[in-house]
Tab-separated table of C-alpha atoms in Angstrom:
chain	number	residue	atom	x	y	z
A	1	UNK	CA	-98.010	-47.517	-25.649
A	2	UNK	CA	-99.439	-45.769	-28.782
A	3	UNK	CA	-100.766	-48.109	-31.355
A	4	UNK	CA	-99.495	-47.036	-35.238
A	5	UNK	CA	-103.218	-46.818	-36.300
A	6	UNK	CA	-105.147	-43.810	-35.238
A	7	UNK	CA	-108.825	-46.015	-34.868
A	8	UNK	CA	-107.076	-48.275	-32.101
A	9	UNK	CA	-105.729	-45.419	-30.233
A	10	UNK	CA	-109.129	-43.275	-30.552
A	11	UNK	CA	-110.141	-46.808	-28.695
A	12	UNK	CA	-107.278	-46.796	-25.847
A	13	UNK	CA	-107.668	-43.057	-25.451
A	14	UNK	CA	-111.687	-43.811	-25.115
A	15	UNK	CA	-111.987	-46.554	-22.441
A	16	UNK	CA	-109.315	-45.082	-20.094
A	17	UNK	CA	-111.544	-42.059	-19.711
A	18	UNK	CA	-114.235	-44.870	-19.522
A	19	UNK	CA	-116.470	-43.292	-22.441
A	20	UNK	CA	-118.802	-45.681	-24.669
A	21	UNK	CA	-118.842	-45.078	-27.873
A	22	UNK	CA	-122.318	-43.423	-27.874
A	23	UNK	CA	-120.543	-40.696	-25.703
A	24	UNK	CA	-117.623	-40.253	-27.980
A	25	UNK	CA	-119.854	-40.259	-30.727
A	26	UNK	CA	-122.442	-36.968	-29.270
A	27	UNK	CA	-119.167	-35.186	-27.955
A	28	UNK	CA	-117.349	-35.519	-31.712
A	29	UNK	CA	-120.336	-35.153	-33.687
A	30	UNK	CA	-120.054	-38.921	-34.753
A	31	UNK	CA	-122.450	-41.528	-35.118
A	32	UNK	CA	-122.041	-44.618	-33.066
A	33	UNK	CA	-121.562	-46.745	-36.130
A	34	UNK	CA	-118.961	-44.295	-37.673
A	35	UNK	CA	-117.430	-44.881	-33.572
A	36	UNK	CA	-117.170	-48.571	-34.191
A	37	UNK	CA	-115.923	-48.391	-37.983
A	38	UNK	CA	-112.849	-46.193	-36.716
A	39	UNK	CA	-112.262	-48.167	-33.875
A	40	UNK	CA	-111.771	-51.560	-36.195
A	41	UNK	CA	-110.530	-50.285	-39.291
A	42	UNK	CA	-113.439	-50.083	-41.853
A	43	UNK	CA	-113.274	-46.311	-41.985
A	44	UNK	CA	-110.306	-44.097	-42.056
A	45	UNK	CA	-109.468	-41.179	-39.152
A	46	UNK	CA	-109.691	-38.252	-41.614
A	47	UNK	CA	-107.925	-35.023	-40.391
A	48	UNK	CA	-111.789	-33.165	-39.411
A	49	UNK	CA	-112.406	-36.692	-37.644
A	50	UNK	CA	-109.590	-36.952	-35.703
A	51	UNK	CA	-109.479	-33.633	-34.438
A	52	UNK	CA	-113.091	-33.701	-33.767
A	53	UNK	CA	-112.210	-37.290	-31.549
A	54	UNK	CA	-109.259	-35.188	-30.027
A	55	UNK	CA	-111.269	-32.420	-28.795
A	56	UNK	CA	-113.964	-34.282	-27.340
A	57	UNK	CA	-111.098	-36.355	-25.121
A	58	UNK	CA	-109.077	-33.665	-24.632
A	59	UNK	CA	-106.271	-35.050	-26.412
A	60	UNK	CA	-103.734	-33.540	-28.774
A	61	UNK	CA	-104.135	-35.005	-32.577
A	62	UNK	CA	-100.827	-36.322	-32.599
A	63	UNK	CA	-101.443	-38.510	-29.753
A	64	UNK	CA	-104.627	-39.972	-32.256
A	65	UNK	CA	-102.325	-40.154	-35.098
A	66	UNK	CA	-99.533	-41.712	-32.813
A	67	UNK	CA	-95.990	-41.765	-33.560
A	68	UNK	CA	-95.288	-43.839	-36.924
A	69	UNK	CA	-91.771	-44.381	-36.163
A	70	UNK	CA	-92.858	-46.089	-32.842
A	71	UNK	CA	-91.454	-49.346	-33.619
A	72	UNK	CA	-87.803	-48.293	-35.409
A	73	UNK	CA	-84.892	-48.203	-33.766
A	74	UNK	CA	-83.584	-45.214	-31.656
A	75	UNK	CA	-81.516	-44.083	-34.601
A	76	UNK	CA	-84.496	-41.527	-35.672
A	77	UNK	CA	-85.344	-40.956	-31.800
A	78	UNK	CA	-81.611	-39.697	-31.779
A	79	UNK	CA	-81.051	-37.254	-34.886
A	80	UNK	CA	-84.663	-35.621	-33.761
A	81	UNK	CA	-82.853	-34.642	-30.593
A	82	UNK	CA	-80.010	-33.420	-32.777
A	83	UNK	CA	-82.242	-31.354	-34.322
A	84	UNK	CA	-83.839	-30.159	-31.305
A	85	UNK	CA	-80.713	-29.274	-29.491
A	86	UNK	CA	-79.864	-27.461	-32.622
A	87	UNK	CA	-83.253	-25.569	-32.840
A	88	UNK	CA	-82.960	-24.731	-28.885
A	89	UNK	CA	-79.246	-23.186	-29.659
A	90	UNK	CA	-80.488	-21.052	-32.122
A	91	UNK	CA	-78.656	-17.333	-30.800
A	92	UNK	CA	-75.459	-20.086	-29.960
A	93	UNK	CA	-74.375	-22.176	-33.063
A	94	UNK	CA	-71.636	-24.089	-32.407
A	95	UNK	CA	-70.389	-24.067	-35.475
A	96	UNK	CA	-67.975	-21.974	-37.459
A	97	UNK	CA	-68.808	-20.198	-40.457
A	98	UNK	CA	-68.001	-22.178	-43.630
A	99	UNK	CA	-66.823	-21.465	-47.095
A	100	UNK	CA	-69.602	-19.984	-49.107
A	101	UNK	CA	-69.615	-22.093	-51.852
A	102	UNK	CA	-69.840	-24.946	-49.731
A	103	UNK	CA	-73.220	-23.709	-47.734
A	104	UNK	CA	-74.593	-22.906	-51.305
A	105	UNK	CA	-73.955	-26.232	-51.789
A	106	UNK	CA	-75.629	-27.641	-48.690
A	107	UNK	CA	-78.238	-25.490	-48.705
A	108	UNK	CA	-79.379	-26.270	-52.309
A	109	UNK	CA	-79.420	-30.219	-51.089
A	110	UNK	CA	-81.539	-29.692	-47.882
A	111	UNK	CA	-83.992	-27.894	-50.356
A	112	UNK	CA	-83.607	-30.425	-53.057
A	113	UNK	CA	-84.429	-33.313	-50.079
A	114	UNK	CA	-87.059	-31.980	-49.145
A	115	UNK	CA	-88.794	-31.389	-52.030
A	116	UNK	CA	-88.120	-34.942	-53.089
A	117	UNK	CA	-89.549	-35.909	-49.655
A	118	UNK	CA	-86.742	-37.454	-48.101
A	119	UNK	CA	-86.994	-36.129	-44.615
A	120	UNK	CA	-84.438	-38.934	-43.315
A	121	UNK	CA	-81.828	-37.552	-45.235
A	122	UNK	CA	-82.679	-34.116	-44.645
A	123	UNK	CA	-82.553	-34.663	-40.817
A	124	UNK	CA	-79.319	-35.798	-40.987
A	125	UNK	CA	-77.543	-32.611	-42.715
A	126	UNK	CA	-80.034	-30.497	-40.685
A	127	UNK	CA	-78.419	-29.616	-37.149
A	128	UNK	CA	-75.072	-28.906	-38.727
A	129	UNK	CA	-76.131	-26.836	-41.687
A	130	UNK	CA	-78.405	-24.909	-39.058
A	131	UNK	CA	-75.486	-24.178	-37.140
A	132	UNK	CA	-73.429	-23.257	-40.219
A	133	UNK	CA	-76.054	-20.915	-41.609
A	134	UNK	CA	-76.686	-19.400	-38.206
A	135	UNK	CA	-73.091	-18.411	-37.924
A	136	UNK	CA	-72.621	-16.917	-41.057
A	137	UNK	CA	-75.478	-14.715	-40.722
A	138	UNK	CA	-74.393	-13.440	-37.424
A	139	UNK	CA	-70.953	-12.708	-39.193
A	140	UNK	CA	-72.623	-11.059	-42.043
A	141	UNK	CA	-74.409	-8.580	-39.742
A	142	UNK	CA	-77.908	-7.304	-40.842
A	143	UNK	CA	-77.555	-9.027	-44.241
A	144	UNK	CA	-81.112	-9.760	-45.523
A	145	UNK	CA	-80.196	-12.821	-47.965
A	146	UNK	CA	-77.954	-14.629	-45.017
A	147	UNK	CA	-80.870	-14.376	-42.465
A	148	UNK	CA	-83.237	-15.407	-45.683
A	149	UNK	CA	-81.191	-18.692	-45.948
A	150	UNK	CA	-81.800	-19.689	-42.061
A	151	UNK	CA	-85.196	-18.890	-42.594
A	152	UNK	CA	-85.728	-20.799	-45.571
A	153	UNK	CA	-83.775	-23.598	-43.777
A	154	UNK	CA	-86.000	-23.570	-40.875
A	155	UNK	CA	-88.728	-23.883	-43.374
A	156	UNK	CA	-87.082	-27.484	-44.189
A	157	UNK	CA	-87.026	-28.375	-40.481
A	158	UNK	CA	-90.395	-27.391	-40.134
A	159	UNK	CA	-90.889	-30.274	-43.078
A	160	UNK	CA	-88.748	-32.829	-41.151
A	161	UNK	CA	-90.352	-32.022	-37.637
A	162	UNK	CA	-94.153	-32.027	-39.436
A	163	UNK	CA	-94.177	-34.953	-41.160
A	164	UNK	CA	-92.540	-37.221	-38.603
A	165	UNK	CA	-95.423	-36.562	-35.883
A	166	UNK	CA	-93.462	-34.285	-33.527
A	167	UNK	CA	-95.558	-31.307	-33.604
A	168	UNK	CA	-93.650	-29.869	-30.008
A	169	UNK	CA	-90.977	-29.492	-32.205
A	170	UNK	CA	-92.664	-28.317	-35.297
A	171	UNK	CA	-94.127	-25.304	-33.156
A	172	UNK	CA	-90.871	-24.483	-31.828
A	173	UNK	CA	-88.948	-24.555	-35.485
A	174	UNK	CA	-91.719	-21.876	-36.983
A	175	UNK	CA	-91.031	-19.509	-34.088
A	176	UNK	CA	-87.275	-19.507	-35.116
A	177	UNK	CA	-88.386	-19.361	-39.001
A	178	UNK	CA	-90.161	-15.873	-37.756
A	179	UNK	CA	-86.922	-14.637	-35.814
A	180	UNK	CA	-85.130	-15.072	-38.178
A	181	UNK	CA	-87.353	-14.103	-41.203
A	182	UNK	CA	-87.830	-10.600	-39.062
A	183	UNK	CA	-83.924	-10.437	-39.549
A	184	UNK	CA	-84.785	-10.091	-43.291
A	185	UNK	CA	-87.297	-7.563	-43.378
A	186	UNK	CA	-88.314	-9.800	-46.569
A	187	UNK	CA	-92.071	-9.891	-46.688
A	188	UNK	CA	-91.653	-12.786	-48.571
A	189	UNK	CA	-89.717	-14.723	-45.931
A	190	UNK	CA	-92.418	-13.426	-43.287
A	191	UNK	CA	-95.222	-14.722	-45.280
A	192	UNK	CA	-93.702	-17.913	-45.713
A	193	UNK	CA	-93.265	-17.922	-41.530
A	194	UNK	CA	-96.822	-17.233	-41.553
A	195	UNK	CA	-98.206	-19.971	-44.004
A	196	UNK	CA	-95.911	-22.543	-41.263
A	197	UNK	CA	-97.544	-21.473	-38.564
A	198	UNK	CA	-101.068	-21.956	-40.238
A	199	UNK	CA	-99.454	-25.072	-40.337
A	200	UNK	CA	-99.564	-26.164	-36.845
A	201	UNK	CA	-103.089	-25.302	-36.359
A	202	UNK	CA	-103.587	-27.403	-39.457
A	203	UNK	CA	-102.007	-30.446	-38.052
A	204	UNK	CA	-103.302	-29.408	-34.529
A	205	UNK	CA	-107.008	-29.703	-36.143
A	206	UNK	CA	-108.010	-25.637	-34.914
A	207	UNK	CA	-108.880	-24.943	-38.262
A	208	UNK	CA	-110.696	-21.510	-37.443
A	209	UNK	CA	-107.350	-20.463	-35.528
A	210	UNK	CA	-105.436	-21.586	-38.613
A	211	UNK	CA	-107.720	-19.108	-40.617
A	212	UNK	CA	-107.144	-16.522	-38.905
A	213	UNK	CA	-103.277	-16.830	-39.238
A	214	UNK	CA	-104.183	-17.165	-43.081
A	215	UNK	CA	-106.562	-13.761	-43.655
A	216	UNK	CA	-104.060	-11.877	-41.344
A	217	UNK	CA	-101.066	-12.850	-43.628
A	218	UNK	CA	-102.651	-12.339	-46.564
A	219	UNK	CA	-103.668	-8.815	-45.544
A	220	UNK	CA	-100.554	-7.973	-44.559
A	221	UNK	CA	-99.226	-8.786	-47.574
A	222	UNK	CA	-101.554	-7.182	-49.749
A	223	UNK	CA	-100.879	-4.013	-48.356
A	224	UNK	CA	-97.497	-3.599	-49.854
A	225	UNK	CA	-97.376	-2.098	-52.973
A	226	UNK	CA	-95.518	-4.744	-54.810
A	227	UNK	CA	-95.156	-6.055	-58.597
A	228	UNK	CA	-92.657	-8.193	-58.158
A	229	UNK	CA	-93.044	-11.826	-59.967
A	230	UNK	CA	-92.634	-13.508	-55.837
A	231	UNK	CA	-96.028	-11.395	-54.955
A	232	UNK	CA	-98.679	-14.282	-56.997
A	233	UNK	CA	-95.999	-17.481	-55.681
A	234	UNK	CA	-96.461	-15.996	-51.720
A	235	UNK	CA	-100.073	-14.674	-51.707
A	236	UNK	CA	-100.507	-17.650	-53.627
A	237	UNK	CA	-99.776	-20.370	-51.201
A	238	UNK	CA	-101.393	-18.094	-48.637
A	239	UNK	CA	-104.846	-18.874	-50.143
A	240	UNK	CA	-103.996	-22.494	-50.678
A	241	UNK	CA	-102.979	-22.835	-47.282
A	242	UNK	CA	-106.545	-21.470	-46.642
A	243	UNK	CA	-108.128	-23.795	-49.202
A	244	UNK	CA	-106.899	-26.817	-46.567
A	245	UNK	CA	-108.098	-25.163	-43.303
A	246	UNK	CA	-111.397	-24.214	-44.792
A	247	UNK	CA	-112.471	-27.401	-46.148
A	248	UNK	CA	-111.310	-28.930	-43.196
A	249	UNK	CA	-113.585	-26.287	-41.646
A	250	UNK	CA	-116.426	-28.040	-43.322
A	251	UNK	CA	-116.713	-24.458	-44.836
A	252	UNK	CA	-117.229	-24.522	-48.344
A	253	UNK	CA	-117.767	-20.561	-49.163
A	254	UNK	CA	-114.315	-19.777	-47.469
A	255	UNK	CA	-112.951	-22.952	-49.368
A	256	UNK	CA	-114.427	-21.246	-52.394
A	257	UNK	CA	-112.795	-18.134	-52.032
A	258	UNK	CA	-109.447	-19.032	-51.323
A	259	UNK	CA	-109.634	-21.275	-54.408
A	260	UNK	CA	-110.674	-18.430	-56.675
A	261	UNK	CA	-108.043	-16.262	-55.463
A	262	UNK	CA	-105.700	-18.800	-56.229
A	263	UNK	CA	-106.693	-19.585	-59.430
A	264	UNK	CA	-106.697	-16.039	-60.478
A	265	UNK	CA	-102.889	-15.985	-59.074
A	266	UNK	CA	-101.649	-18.814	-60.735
A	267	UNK	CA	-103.262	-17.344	-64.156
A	268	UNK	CA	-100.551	-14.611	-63.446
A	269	UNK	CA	-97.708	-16.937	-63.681
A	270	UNK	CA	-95.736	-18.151	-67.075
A	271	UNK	CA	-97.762	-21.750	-67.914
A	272	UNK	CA	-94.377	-23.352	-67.712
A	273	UNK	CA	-95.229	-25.094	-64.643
A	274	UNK	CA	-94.944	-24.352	-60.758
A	275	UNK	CA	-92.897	-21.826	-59.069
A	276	UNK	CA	-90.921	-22.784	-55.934
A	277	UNK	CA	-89.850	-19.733	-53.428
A	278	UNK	CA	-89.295	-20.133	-49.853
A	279	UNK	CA	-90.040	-23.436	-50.034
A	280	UNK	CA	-93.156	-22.598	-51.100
A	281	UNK	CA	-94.863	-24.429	-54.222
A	282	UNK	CA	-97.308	-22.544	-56.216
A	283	UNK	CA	-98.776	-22.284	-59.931
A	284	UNK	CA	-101.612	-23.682	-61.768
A	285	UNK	CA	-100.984	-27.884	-61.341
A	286	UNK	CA	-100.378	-27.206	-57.413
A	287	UNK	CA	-103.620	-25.102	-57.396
A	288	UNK	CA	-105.338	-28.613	-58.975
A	289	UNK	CA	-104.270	-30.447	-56.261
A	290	UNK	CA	-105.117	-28.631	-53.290
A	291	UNK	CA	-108.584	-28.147	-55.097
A	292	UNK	CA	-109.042	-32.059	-55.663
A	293	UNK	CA	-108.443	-32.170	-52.059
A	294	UNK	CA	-110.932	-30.037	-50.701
A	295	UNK	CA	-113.797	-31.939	-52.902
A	296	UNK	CA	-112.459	-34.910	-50.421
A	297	UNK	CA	-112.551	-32.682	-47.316
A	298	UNK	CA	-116.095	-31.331	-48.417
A	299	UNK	CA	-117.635	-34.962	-48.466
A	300	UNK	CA	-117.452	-34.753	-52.736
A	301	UNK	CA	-115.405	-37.847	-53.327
A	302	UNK	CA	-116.763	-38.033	-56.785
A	303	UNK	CA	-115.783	-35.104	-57.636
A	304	UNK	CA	-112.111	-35.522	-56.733
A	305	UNK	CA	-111.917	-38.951	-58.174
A	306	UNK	CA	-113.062	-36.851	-61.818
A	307	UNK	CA	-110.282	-34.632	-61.650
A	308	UNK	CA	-108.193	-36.945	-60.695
A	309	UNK	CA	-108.586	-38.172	-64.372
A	310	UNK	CA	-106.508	-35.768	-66.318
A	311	UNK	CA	-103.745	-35.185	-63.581
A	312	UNK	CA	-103.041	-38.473	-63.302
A	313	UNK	CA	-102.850	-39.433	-67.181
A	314	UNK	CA	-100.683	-36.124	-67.478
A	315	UNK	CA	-99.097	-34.831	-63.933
A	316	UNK	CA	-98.049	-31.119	-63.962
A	317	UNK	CA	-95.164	-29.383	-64.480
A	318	UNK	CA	-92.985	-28.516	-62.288
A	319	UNK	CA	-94.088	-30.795	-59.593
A	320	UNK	CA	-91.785	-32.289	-57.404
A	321	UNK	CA	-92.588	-35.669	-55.595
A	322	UNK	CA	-93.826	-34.157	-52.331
A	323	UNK	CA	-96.451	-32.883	-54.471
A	324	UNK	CA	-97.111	-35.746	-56.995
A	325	UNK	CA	-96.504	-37.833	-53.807
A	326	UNK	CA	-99.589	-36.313	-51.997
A	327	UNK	CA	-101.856	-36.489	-55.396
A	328	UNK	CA	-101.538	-40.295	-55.394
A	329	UNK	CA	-102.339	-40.363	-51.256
A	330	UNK	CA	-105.696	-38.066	-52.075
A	331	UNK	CA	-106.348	-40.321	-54.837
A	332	UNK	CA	-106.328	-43.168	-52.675
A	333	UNK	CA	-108.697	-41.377	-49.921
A	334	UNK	CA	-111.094	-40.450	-52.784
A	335	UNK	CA	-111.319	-43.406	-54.670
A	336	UNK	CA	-111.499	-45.810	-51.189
A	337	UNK	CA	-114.577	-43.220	-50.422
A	338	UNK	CA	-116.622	-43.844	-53.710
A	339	UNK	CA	-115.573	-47.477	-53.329
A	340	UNK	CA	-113.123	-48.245	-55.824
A	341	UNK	CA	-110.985	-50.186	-53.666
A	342	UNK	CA	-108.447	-51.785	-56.222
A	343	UNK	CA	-107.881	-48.147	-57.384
A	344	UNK	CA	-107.291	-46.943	-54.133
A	345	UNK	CA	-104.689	-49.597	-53.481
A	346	UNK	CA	-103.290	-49.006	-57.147
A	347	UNK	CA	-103.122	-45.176	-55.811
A	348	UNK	CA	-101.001	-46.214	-52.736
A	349	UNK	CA	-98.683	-48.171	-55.224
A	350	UNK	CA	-97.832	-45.169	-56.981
A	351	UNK	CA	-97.402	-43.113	-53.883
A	352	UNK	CA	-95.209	-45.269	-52.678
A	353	UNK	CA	-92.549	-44.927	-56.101
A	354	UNK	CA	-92.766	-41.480	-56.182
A	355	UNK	CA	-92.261	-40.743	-52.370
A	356	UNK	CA	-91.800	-43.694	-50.492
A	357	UNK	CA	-90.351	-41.875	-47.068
A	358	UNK	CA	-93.813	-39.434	-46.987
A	359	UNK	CA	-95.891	-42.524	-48.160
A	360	UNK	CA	-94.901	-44.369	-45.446
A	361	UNK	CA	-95.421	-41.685	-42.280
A	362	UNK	CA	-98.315	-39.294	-43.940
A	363	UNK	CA	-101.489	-40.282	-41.759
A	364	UNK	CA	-104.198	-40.474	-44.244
A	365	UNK	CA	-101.948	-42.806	-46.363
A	366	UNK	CA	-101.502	-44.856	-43.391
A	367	UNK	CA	-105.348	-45.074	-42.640
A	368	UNK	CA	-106.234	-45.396	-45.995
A	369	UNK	CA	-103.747	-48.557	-46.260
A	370	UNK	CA	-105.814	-49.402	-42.676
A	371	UNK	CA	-108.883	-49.629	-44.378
A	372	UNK	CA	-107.473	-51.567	-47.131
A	373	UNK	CA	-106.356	-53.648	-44.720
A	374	UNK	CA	-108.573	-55.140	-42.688
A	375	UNK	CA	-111.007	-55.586	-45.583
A	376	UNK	CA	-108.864	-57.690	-47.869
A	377	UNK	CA	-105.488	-58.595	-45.673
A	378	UNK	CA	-105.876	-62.582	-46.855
A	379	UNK	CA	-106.285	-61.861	-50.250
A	380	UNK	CA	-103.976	-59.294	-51.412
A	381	UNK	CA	-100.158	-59.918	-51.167
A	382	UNK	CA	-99.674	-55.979	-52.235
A	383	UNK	CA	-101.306	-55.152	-49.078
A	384	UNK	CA	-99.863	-57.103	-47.087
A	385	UNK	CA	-96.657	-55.743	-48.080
A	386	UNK	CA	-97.575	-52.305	-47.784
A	387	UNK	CA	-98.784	-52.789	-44.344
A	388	UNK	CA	-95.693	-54.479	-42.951
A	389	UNK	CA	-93.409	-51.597	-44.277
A	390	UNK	CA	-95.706	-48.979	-42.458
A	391	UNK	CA	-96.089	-51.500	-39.294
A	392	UNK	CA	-99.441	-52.331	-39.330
A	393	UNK	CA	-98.425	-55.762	-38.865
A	394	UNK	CA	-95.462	-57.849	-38.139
C-alpha cells in the first residue's frame, strides 16, 4: 500500500526492484546521503527530485507522491468516479438543459471554489454542472460563449483532478478542455487548454516536454494580430507556466526569459491587482510569486526567503487564496532550506488559514511538514497537529 510520504515510498518502490541506495542515487543524479535523507524524512522530495527518483525506477510521480487521501473514507473515492463517469460521457450528458440564470449561477460558484481552493466542494457540483453545461451548448449549436463555459469548467476539473493526485484523470479532463475549447474558436480558451496540458507534464516531472507545449502555445498565440486587454492575461500565464517547467528544468536562462516576458506583460495591465480569465491568474503580484518560486527551484533559497519579505508584510491584490495559499507553502520550502525552521512551520500555519483543503493535499507542503516532522515531532504540539490532519501519523 502507498505510504502518504513520498521518502518512504521512494524506499518501498527501491527495495522491491532490489536497488541500494548507491544505485538509486547514480541513476537519479543523487548522492547517497541525499538517498538516505529522503528515505527518513530529513530532506523533502522536491518536484525535480521526485521525478528524477521516478525516472530512474520507472515509476510514474504520482505513485512517489502517493495518494494523500489514502486513508479517508470512500466518500472522495466515490465523487472522483462521479466525475470520471461524467468526463467519459462527455458527447452524452445526461442531463437536461437548465434555466440560464441558474447555470450562471453555478458556474460563477465552481469558479469562485476553486479559486478559494476548495476542491471538495467543487467536486461535488462538478459532474452535474458538466452535464448541464454540456447540454446547453449542444442546444445552443455553434455558440462560442456556451462551448467557452464547458471549457472553462473543464479547466476547474482539471483543478479538482490535479490537486487530488489523480493525474489519469487530470490527462483525460484537458483533452475534453481542448474539444471543447476548439468548439469556441476562442484563442483564448485554446491557450488556456494549452497552459493545462503543460500541466500534466509539470506534475508528470517531463519538464522539457512541458516546454515544448509552452513555446508552441505561445507562438501560436503571438501570431494573431490581437489588442485586446485578454492578449497580456493569456500570453501571460503562458510564460509563467514556463517560468515553473524551466526552473524545474534546472534551466535558469529559459527561467529567465519567461520571467522577463512576464514582467513586461504584467507592466501592460492596470496596477489594480491581478486579472483572472479562463481560470487563468495573471498580473504583477502573481508574476512575484511564480518568480520567488523559481529562486527555490534554482537552488537560491535565500533569495526567495528576501522577497518573501515584502509580499508577505503586504500580499497583492487581487489574489485569491489558491495563490496566497501557495506563497505561504513556497515560503515554508524556502525558509526550511536556509534553515529557519520555526519560520517554516510559522509558514505552514498560515497556509493552512488561508487554504486549508490545498494545504493539506499539495505535496511540497506535505514534505515540508515531513521534514518538520521528524526533526522536532516531541517538541512541538503545532506539528504534531499539522501532521495528524495530513496523516502523517495517527
Amino acid at each position: 500500500m502507498e505510504s502518504t510520504s513520498a521518502g518512504e515510498n521512494i524506499a518501498v518502490l527501491r527495495k522491491a526492484r532490489e536497488m541500494s541506495q548507491a544505485q538509486l542515487g547514480r541513476a537519479a543524479g543523487l548522492s547517497v546521503s541525499y538517498v538516505s535523507k529522503i528515505e527518513t524524512g530529513l530532506r523533502p522530495v522536491t518536484p525535480p527530485v521526485a521525478a528524477a527518483c521516478a525516472k530512474a525506477m520507472g515509476v510514474t510521480t504520482a505513485r512517489i507522491y502517493g495518494q494523500p487521501f489514502r486513508d479517508r473514507p470512500l466518500t472522495e473515492a466515490e465523487r472522483l468516479d462521479a466525475l470520471r463517469t461524467a468526463v467519459r460521457r462527455h458527447t452524452l450528458p445526461k442531463e437536461d438543459v437548465p434555466d440560464p440564470k441558474v447555470l450562471a449561477r453555478d458556474l460563477k460558484k465552481a469558479a469562485d471554489l476553486r479559486a478559494q481552493a476548495q476542491y471538495l466542494g467543487l467536486l461535488d457540483v462538478l459532474p452535474k454542472l458538466l452535464g448541464q453545461t454540456t447540454a446547453t451548448a449542444f442546444a445552443a449549436g455553434g455558440d462560442a460563449v456556451a462551448w467557452g463555459q464547458v471549457a472553462d469548467l473543464y479547466g476547474c476539473a482539471y483543478a479538482v483532478a490535479h490537486r487530488l493526485g489523480e493525474p489519469d484523470l487530470a490527462d483525460m479532463i484537458v483533452s475534453r478542455q481542448q474539444w471543447a475549447a476548439h468548439q469556441t474558436w476562442n484563442p483564448d480558451a485554446e491557450a488556456a487548454a494549452s497552459w493545462n496540458e503543460a500541466g500534466t507534464y509539470q506534475s508528470a516531472g517531463h519538464y522539457d516536454d512541458g516546454l515544448t507545449i509552452v513555446d508552441r502555445a505561445i507562438v501560436q498565440y503571438e501570431r494573431l494580430d490581437s489588442n485586446a486587454a485578454s492578449r497580456a492575461v493569456v500570453l501571460g500565464s503562458l510564460h509563467l507556466r514556463g517560468v515553473v517547467l524551466a526552473s524545474r528544468h534546472k534551466d535558469a536562462t529559459a527561467t529567465e526569459a519567461h520571467l522577463v516576458r512576464a514582467r513586461d506583460l504584467a507592466a501592460k495591465l492596470p496596477q489594480t491587482g491581478d486579472a483572472l480569465l479562463h481560470n487563468l491568474t495573471f498580473g504583477t503580484g502573481n508574476t512575484a510569486l511564480y518568480a520567488l518560486a523559481a529562486h527555490i527551484e534554482l537552488d537560491q533559497p535565500d533569495r526567495a526567503v528576501s522577497m518573501a519579505v515584502p509580499l508577505l508584510k503586504k500580499p497583492p491584490a487581487g489574489l485569491k487564496p489558491n495563490r496566497i495559499g501557495r506563497l505561504h507553502i513556497d515560503v515554508a520550502r524556502a525558509r526550511l532550506a536556509v534553515g529557519d525552521v520555526a519560520g517554516s512551520e510559522e509558514s505552514l500555519k498560515r497556509a493552512f488559514k488561508v487554504a486549508p483543503e490545498m494545504t493539506e493535499v499539495h505535496p511540497m507542503s506535505r514534505e515540508v511538514l515531513r521534514v518538520l516532522f521528524v526533526m522536532h515531532q516531541r517538541t512541538r504540539p503545532d506539528l504534531m497537529e499539522m501532521a495528524k490532519r495530513v496523516g502523517l501519523t495517527d
